[in-house]
CSV table of C-alpha atoms and ligand atoms in Angstrom, one decimal:
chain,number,residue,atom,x,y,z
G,9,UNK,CA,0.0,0.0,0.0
G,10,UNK,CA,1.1,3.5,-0.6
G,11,UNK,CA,1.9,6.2,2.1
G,12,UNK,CA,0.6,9.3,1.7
G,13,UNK,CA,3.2,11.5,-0.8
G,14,UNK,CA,4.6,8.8,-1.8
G,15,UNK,CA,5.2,8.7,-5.9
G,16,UNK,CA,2.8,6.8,-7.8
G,17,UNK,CA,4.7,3.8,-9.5
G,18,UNK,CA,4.6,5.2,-13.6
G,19,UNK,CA,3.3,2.2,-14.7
G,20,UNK,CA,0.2,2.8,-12.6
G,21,UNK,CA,0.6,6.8,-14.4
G,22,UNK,CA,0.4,5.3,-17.8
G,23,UNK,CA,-2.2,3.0,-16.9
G,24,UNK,CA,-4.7,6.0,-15.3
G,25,UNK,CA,-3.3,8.4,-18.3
G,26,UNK,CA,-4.8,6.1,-20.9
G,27,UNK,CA,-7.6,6.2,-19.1
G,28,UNK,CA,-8.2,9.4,-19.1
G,29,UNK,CA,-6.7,10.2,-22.7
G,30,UNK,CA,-10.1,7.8,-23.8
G,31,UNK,CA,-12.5,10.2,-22.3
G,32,UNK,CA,-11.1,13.1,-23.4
G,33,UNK,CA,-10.9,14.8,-27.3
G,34,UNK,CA,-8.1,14.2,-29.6
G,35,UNK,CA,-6.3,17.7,-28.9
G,36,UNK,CA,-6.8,17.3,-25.4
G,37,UNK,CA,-3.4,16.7,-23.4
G,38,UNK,CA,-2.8,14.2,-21.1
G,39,UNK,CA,1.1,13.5,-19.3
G,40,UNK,CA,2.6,11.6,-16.6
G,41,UNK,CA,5.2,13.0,-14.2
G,42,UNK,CA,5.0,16.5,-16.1
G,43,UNK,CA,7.7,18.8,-14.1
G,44,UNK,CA,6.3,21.8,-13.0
G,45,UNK,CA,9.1,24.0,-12.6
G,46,UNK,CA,8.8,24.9,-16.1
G,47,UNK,CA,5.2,26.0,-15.7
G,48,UNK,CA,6.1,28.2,-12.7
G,49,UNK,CA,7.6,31.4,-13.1
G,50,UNK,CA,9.5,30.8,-9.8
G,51,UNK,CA,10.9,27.7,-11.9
G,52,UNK,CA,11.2,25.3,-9.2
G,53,UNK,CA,9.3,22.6,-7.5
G,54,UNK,CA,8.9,18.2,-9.0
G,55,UNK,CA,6.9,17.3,-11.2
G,56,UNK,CA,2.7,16.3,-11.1
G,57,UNK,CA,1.7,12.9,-11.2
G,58,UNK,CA,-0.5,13.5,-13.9
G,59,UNK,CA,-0.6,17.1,-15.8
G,60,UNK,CA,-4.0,17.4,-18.2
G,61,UNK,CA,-5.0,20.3,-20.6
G,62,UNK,CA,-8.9,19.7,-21.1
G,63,UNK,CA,-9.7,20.2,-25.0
G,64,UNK,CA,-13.2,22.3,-23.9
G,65,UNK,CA,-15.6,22.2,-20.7
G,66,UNK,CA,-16.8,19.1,-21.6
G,67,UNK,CA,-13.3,17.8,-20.9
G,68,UNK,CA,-12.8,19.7,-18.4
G,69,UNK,CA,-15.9,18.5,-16.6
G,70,UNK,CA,-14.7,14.4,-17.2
G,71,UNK,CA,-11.5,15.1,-15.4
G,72,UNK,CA,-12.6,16.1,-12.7
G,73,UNK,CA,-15.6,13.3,-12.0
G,74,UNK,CA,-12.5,11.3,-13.3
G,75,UNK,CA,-10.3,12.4,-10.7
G,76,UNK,CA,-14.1,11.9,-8.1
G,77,UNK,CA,-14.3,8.7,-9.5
G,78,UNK,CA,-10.8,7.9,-8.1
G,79,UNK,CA,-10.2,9.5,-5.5
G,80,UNK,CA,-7.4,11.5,-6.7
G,81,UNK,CA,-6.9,15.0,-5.8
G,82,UNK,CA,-6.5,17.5,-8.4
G,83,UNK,CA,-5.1,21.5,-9.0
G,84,UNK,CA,-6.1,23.7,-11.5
G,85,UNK,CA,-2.7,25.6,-12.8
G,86,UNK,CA,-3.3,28.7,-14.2
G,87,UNK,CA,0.3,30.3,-15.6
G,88,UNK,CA,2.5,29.6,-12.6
G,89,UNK,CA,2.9,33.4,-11.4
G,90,UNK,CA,1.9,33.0,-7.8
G,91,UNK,CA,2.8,29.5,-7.4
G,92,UNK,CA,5.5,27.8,-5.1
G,93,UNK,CA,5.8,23.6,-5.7
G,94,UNK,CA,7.6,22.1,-3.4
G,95,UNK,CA,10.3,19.8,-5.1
G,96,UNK,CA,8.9,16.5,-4.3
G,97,UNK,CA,5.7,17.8,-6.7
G,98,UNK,CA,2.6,17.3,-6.6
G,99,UNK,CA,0.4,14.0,-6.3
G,100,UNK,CA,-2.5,13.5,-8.4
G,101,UNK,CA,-3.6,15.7,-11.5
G,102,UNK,CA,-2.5,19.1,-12.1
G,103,UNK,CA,-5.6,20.4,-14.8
G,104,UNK,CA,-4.3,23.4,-16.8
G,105,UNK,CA,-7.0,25.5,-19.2
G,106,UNK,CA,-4.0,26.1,-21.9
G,107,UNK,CA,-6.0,25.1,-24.8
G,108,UNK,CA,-7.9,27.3,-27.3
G,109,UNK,CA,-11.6,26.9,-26.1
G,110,UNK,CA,-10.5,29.0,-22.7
G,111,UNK,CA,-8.0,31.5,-24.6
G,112,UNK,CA,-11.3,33.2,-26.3
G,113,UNK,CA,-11.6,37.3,-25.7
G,114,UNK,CA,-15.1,38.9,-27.4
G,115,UNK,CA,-16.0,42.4,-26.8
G,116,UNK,CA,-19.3,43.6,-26.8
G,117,UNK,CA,-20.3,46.6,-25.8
G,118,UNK,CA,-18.2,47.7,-22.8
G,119,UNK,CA,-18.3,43.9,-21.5
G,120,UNK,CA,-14.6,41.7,-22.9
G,121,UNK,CA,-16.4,38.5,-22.5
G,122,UNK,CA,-12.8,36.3,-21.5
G,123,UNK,CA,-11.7,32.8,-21.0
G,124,UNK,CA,-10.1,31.6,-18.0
G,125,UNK,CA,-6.8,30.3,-19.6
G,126,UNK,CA,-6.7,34.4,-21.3
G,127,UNK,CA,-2.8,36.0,-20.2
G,128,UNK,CA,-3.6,39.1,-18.6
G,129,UNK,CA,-1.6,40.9,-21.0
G,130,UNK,CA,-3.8,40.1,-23.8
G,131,UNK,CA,-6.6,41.5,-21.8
G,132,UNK,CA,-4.8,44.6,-21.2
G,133,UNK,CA,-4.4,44.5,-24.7
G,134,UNK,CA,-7.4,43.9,-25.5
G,135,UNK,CA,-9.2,46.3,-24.3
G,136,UNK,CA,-6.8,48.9,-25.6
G,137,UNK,CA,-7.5,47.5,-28.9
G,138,UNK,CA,-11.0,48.5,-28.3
G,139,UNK,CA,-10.8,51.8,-26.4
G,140,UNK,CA,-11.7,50.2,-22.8
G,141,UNK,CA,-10.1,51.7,-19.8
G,142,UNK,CA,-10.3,50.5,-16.3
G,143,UNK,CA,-8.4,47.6,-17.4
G,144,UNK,CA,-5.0,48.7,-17.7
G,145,UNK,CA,-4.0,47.2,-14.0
G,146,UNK,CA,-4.4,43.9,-15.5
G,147,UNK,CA,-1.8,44.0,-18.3
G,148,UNK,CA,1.2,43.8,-16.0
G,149,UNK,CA,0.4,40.8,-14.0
G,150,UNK,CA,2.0,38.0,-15.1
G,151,UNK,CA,-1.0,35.6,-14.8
G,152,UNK,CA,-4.0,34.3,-16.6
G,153,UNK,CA,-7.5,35.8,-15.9
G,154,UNK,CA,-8.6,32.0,-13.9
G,155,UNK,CA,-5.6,32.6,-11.5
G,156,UNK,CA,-6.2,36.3,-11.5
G,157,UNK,CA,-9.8,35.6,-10.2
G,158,UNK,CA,-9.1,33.3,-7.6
G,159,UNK,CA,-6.3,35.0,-6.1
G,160,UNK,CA,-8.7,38.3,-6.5
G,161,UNK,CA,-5.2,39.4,-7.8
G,162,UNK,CA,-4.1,43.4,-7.6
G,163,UNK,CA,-2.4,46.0,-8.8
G,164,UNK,CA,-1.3,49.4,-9.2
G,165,UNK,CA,-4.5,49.9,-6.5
G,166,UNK,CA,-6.9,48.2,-8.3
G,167,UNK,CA,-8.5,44.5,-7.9
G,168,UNK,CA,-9.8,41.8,-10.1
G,169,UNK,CA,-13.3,41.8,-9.0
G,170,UNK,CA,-13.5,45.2,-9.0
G,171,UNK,CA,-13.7,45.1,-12.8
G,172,UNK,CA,-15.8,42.0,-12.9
G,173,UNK,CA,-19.5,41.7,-14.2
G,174,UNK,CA,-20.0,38.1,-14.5
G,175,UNK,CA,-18.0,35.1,-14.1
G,176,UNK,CA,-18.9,31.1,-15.4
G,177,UNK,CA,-18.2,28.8,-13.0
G,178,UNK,CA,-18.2,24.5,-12.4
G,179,UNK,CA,-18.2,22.4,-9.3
G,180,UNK,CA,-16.3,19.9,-8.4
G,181,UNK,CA,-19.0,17.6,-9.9
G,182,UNK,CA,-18.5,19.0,-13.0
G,183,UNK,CA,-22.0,21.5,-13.2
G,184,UNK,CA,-21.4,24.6,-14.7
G,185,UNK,CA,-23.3,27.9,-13.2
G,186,UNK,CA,-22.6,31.1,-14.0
G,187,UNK,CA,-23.4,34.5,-11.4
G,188,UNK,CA,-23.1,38.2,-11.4
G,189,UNK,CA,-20.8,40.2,-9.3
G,190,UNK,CA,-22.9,41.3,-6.7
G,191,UNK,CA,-23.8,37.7,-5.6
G,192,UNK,CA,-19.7,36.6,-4.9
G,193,UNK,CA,-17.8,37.3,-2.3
G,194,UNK,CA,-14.5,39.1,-2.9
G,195,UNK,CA,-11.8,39.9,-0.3
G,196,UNK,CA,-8.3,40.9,-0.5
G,197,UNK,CA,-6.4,38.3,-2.3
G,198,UNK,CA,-9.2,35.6,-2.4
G,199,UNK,CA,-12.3,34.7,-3.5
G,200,UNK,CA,-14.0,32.1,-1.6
G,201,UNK,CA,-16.5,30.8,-4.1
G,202,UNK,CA,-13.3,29.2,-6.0
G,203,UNK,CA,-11.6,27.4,-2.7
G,204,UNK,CA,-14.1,24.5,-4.5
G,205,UNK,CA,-15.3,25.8,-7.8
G,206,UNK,CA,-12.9,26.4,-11.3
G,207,UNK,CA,-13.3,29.8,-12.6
G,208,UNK,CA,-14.1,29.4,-16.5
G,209,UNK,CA,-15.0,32.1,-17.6
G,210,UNK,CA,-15.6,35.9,-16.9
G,211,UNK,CA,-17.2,39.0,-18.3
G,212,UNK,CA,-15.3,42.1,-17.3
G,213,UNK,CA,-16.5,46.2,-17.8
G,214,UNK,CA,-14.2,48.7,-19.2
G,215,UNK,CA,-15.0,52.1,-19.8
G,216,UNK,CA,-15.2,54.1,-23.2
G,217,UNK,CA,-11.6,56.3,-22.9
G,218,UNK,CA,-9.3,57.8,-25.5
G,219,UNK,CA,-6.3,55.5,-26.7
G,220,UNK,CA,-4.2,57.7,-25.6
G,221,UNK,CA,-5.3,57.8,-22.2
G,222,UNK,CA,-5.1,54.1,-22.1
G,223,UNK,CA,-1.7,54.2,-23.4
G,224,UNK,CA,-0.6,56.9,-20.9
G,225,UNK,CA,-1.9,54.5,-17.9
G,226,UNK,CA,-0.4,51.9,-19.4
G,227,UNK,CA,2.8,53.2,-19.6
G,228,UNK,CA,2.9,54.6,-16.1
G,229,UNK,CA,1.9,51.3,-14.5
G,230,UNK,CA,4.5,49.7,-16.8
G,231,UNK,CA,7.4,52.4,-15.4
G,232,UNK,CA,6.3,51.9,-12.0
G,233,UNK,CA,6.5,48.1,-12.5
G,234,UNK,CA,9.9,48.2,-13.7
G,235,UNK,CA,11.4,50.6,-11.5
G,236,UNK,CA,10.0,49.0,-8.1
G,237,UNK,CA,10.1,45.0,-8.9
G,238,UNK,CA,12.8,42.3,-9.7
G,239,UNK,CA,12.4,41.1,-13.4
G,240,UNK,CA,14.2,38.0,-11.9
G,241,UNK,CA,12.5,34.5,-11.8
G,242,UNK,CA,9.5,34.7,-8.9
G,243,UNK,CA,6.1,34.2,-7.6
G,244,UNK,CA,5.4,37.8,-7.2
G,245,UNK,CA,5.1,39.1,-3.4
G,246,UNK,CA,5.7,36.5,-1.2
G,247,UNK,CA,3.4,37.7,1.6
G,248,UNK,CA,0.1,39.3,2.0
G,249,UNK,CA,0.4,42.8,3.4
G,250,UNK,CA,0.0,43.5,7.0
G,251,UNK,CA,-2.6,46.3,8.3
G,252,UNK,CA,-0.4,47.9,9.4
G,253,UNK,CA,3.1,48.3,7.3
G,254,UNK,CA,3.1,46.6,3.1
G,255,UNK,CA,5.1,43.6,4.0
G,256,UNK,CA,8.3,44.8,1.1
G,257,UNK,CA,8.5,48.1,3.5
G,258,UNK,CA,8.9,45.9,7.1
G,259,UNK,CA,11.4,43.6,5.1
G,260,UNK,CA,13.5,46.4,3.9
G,261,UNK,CA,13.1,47.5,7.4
G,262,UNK,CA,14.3,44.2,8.9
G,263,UNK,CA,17.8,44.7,6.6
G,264,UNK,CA,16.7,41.2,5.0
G,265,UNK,CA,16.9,42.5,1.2
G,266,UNK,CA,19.7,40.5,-0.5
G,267,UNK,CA,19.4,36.9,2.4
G,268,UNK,CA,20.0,34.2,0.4
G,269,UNK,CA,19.9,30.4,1.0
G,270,UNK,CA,20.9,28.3,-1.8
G,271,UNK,CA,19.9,29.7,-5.3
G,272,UNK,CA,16.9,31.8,-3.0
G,273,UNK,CA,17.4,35.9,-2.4
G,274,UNK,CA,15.2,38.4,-0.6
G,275,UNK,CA,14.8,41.0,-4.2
G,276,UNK,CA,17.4,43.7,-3.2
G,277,UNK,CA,15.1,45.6,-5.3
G,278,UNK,CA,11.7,45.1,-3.2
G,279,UNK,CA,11.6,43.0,0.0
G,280,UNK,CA,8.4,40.9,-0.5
G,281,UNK,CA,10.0,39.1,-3.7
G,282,UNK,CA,11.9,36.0,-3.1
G,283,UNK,CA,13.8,35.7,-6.8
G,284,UNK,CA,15.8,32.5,-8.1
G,285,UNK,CA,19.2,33.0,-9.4
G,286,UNK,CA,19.0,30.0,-11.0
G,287,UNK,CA,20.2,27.4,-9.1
G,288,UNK,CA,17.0,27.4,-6.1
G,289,UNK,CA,14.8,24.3,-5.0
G,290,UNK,CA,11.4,25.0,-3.7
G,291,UNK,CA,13.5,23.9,-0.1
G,292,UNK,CA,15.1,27.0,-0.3
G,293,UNK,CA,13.1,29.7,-0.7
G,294,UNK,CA,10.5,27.8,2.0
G,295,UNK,CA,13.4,28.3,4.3
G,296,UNK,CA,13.9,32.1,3.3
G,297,UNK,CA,10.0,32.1,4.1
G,298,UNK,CA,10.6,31.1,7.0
G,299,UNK,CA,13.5,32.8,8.2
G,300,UNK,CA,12.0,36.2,7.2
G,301,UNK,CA,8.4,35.1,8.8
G,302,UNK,CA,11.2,34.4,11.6
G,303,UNK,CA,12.5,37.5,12.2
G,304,UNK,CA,8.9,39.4,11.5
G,305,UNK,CA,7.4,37.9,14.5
G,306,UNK,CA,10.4,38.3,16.7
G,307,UNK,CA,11.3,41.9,15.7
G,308,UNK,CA,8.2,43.4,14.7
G,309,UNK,CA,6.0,41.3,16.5
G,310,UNK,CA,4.3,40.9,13.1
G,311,UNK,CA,3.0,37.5,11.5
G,312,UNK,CA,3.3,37.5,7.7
G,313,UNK,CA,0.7,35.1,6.2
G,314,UNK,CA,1.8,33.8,2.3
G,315,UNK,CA,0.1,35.1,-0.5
G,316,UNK,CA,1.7,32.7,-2.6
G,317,UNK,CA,0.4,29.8,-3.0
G,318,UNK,CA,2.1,26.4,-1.9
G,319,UNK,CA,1.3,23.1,-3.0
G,320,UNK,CA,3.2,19.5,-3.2
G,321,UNK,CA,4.8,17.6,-1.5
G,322,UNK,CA,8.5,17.9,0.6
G,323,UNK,CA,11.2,15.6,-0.9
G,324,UNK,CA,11.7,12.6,1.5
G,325,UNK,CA,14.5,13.2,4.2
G,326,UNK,CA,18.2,13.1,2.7
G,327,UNK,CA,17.3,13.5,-0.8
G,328,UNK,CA,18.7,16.8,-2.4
G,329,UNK,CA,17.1,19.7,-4.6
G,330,UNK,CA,13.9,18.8,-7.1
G,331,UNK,CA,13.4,19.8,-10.4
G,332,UNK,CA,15.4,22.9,-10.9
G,333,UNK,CA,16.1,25.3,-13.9
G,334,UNK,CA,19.7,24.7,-14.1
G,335,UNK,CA,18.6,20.9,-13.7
G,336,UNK,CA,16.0,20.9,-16.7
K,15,EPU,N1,8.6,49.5,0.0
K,15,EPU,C1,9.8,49.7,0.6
K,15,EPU,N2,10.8,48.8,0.4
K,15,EPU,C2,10.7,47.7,-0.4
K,15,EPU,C3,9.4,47.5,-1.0
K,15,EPU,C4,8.4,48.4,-0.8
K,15,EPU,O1,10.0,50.6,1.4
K,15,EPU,O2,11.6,46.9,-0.6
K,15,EPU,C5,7.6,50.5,0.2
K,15,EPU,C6,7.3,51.3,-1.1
K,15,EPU,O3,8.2,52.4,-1.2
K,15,EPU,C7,5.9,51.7,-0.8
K,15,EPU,C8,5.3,50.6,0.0
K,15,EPU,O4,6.4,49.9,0.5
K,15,EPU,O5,5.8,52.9,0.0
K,15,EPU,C9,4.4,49.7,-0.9
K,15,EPU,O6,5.2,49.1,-2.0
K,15,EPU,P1,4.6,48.9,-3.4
K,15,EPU,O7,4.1,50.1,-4.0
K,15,EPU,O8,5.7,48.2,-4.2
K,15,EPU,O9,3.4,48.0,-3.2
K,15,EPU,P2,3.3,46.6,-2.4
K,15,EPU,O10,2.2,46.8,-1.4
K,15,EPU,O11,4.6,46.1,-1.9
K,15,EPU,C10,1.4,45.7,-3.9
K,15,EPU,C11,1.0,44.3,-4.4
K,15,EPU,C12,1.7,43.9,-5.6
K,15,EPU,C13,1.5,45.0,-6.7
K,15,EPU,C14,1.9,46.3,-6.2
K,15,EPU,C15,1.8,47.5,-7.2
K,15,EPU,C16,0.5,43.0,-2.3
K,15,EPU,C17,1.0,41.9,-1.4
K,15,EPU,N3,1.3,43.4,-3.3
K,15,EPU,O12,2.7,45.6,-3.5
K,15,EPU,O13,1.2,42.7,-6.1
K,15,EPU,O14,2.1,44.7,-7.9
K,15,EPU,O15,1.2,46.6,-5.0
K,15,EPU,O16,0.5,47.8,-7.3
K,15,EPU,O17,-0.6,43.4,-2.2
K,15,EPU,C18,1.5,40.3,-6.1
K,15,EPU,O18,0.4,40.3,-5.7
K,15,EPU,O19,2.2,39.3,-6.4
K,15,EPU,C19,2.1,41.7,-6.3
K,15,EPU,C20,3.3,41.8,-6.7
């Protein structure tokens, strides 16, 4: 019997990945042991079990009664921005909404009707292309709109929800249901309704505005971007802010900008980025977590919560490093 973490043999992989791949379309992907620090932009962490790109929402829906069915827990990847694997990976199937059917963008009206699996940049785009503003926050966060939703991800002072009209939605049972803005909850950094439902879909409202306008915003977000974050390998801020003090400012504070263990650095350039050099496992930059959670609590008397999100499994004891860039 197998413990808990412990690697599914592959041939049992290929036997449940055939499986699957005869439910599922032709253009529908389906892979065993699929690393995943190539689909993180913190490029580190082992690989999924099983890693599956639904053709449609029909697919999408058989995965996960499949994974029901079986027992098997599943994650639904978006593109990796806010994600931290730990390097023994992750057991069970990681679903990704990479193919075409969730990559649409319509605009009608003042409404850009988008796909889940839609970069943020192409919304940002997007709307540019046809004079929306409102939206311009969006085009500098390195996710896709399904993460972006879930996470109720921010920037430059604005939020995802706040931009929202209506969003499509399935359970866990694979039933699809769609609602309006005012009936879901919203907080800072989370949306509760998708702890156990997969964002699909989601209309969003611009506002009628001048291209150049657009392009001014868009530039100024994109200058404040560069000037005040790493463009080295991370998850984005580490930690949710505080109350009381943005959790960069108390790190800078705490002279912990530039700690490094293994490949992992506190961002000299803003203190709630950890950034890879190249050479980190998932074990290191949990340590730097915790060393600067560490000295938080016992000089500030502050606890900093993650806002990244962690998932997988440790490596057992005595076994070095996962999958890392410099590995792959
Ligand atoms: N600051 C420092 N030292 C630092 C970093 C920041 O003193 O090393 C100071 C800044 O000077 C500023 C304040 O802290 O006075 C806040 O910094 P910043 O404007 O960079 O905003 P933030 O609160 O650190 C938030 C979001 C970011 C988002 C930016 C820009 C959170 C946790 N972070 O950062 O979101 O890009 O605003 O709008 O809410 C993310 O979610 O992954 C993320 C990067």
């Amino acid at each position: 019997m197998m413990a808990i973490g412990d690697r599914p043999p592959t041939a049992m992989l290929a036997e449940i990945a055939t499986a699957l791949t005869a439910l599922l379309k032709p253009s529908a992907v389906v892979r065993c042991q699929e690393p995943l620090s190539r689909r993180t932009t913190l490029r580190v962490g082992g690989p999924a079990d099983l890693y599956v790109e639904p053709a449609d929402e029909q697919d999408l829906a058989v995965t996960v009664r499949f994974c029901g069915e079986r027992g098997w827990p599943f994650f639904v990847l978006g593109r990796g921005s806010n994600l931290l694997v730990r390097d023994g990976g992750v057991r069970g199937v990681v679903i990704c909404l990479a193919q075409p059917a969730f990559a649409a963008v319509t605009c009608e009206g003042t409404t850009l009707r988008c796909g889940a699996g839609v970069r943020l940049k192409t919304i940002g785009q997007e709307a540019r292309r046809h004079g929306l503003g409102g939206l311009e926050f969006l085009e500098g966060i390195p996710g896709s709109l399904g993460g972006a939703l879930r996470m109720n991800a921010g920037a430059m002072g604005s939020w995802t929800f706040e931009v929202v009209e209506r969003m499509r939605f399935m359970d866990h049972q694979g039933v699809f249901a769609e609602r309006d803005r005012a009936d879901i909850e919203a907080r800072y950094r989370s949306c509760p309704l998708l702890l156990d439902h997969i964002a699909v879909a989601a209309d969003l409202r611009g506002l009628p505005a001048a291209r150049a306008a657009i392009e001014a915003k868009l530039a100024a977000f994109n200058q404040k971007r560069w000037e005040s974050q790493p463009a080295a390998p991370s998850a984005g801020c580490i930690f949710k802010n505080p109350a009381s003090i943005p959790a960069g400012k108390l790190v800078d504070q705490l002279g912990l900008k530039g700690r490094r263990i293994g490949g992992a650095v506190v961002s000299p350039v803003h203190g709630n980025f950890i950034v890879n050099d190249g050479q980190a496992t998932a074990g290191n930059v949990l340590e730097l977590i915790d060393v600067v959670r560490g000295e938080a609590l016992a000089q500030a008397g502050l606890q900093l919560e993650t806002e990244v999100e962690i998932i997988g499994e440790d490596l057992p004891p005595g076994q070095p490093g996962g999958d890392c860039i410099s590995q792959s």
